Tab-separated table of C-alpha atoms in Angstrom:
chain	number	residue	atom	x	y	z
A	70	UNK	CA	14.795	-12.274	9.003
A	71	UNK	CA	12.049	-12.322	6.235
A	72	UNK	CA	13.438	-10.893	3.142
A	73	UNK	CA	12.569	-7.483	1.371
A	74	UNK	CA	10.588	-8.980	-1.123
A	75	UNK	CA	8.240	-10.569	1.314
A	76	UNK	CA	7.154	-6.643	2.824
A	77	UNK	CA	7.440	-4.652	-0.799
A	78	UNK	CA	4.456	-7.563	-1.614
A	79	UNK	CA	2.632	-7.162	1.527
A	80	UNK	CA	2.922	-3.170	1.499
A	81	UNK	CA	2.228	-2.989	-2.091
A	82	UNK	CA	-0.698	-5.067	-1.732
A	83	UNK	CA	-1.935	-2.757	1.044
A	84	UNK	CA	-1.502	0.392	-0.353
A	85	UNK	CA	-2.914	-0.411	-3.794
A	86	UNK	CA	-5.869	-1.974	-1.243
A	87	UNK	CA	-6.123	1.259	0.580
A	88	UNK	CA	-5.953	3.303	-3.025
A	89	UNK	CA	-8.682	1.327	-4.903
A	90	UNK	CA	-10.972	1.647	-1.618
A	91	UNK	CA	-10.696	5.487	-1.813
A	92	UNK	CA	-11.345	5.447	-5.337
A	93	UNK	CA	-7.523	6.695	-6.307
A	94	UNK	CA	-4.991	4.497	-7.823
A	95	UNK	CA	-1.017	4.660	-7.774
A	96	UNK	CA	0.900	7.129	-9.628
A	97	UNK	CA	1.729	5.491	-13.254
A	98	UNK	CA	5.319	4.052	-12.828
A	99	UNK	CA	5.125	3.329	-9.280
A	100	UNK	CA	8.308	1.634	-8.061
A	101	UNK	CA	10.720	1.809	-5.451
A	102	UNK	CA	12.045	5.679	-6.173
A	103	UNK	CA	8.623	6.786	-6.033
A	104	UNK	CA	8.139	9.661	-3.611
A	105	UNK	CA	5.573	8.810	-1.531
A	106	UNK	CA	4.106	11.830	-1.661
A	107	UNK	CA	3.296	11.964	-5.224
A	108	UNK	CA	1.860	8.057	-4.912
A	109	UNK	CA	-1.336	8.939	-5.439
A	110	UNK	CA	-1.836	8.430	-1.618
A	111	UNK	CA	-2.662	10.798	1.172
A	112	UNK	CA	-1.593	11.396	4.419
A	113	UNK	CA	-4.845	9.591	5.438
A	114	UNK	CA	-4.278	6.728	3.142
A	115	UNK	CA	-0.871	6.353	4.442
A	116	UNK	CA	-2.315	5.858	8.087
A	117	UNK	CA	-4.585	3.232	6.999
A	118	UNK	CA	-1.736	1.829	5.286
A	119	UNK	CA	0.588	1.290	8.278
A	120	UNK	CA	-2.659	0.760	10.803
A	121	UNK	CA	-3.313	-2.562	8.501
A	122	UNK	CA	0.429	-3.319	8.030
A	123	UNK	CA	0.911	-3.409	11.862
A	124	UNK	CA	-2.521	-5.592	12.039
A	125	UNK	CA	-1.429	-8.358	9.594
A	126	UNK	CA	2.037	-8.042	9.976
A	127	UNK	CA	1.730	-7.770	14.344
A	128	UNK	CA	4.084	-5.117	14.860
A	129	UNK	CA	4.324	-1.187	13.872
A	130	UNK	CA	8.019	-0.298	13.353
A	131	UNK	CA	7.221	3.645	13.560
A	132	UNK	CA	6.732	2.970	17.091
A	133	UNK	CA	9.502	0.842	17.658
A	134	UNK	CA	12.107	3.223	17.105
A	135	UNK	CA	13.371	5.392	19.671
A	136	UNK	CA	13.750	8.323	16.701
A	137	UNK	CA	11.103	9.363	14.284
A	138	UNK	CA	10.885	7.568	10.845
A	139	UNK	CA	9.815	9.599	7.517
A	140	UNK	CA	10.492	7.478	4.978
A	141	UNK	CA	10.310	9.270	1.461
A	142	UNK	CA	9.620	6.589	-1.058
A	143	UNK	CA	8.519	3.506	-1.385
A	144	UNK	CA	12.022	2.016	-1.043
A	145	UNK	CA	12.247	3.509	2.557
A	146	UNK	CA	9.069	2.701	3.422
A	147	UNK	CA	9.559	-1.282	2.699
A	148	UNK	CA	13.505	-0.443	4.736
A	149	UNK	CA	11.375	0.969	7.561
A	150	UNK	CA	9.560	-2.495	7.544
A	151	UNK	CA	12.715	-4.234	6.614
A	152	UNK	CA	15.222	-2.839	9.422
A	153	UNK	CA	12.602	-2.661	12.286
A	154	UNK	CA	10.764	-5.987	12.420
A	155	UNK	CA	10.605	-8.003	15.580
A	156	UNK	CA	13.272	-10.118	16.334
């Protein structure tokens, strides 16, 4: 199992990708209790986001799960990544 630290780089790295490509940046004080809908990010960005996530990582856990996934900050999002990788 690849450790938390190892997707809050890779999704951090992606969204603040996704952000300076759109000409936005994150919120000031982004961190793990950041809502992710006051990020700086819209629902757009967020697709991007998780389209490129599932291309570099290989897998999309939204689609993996047999319920739907809404994760609320940035600390969900990376659980989301965390709890529904690939075995």
């Amino acid at each position: 199992m690849k450790i938390n630290l190892d997707y809050r780089s890779k999704i951090l790295e992606t969204l603040n990708a996704v952000a300076d490509e759109g000409g936005k940046e994150l919120t000031t004080g982004f961190n793990e209790n950041t809502a992710l809908l006051e990020s700086g990010l819209d629902s757009l960005d967020f697709a991007i986001v998780v389209a490129r996530l599932e291309r570099e990582l290989g897998f999309d856990p939204f689609s993996q799960s047999d319920q739907p996934i809404y994760p609320h900050t940035f600390q969900d999002l990376i659980d989301v990544y965390t709890n529904h990788q690939p075995a």
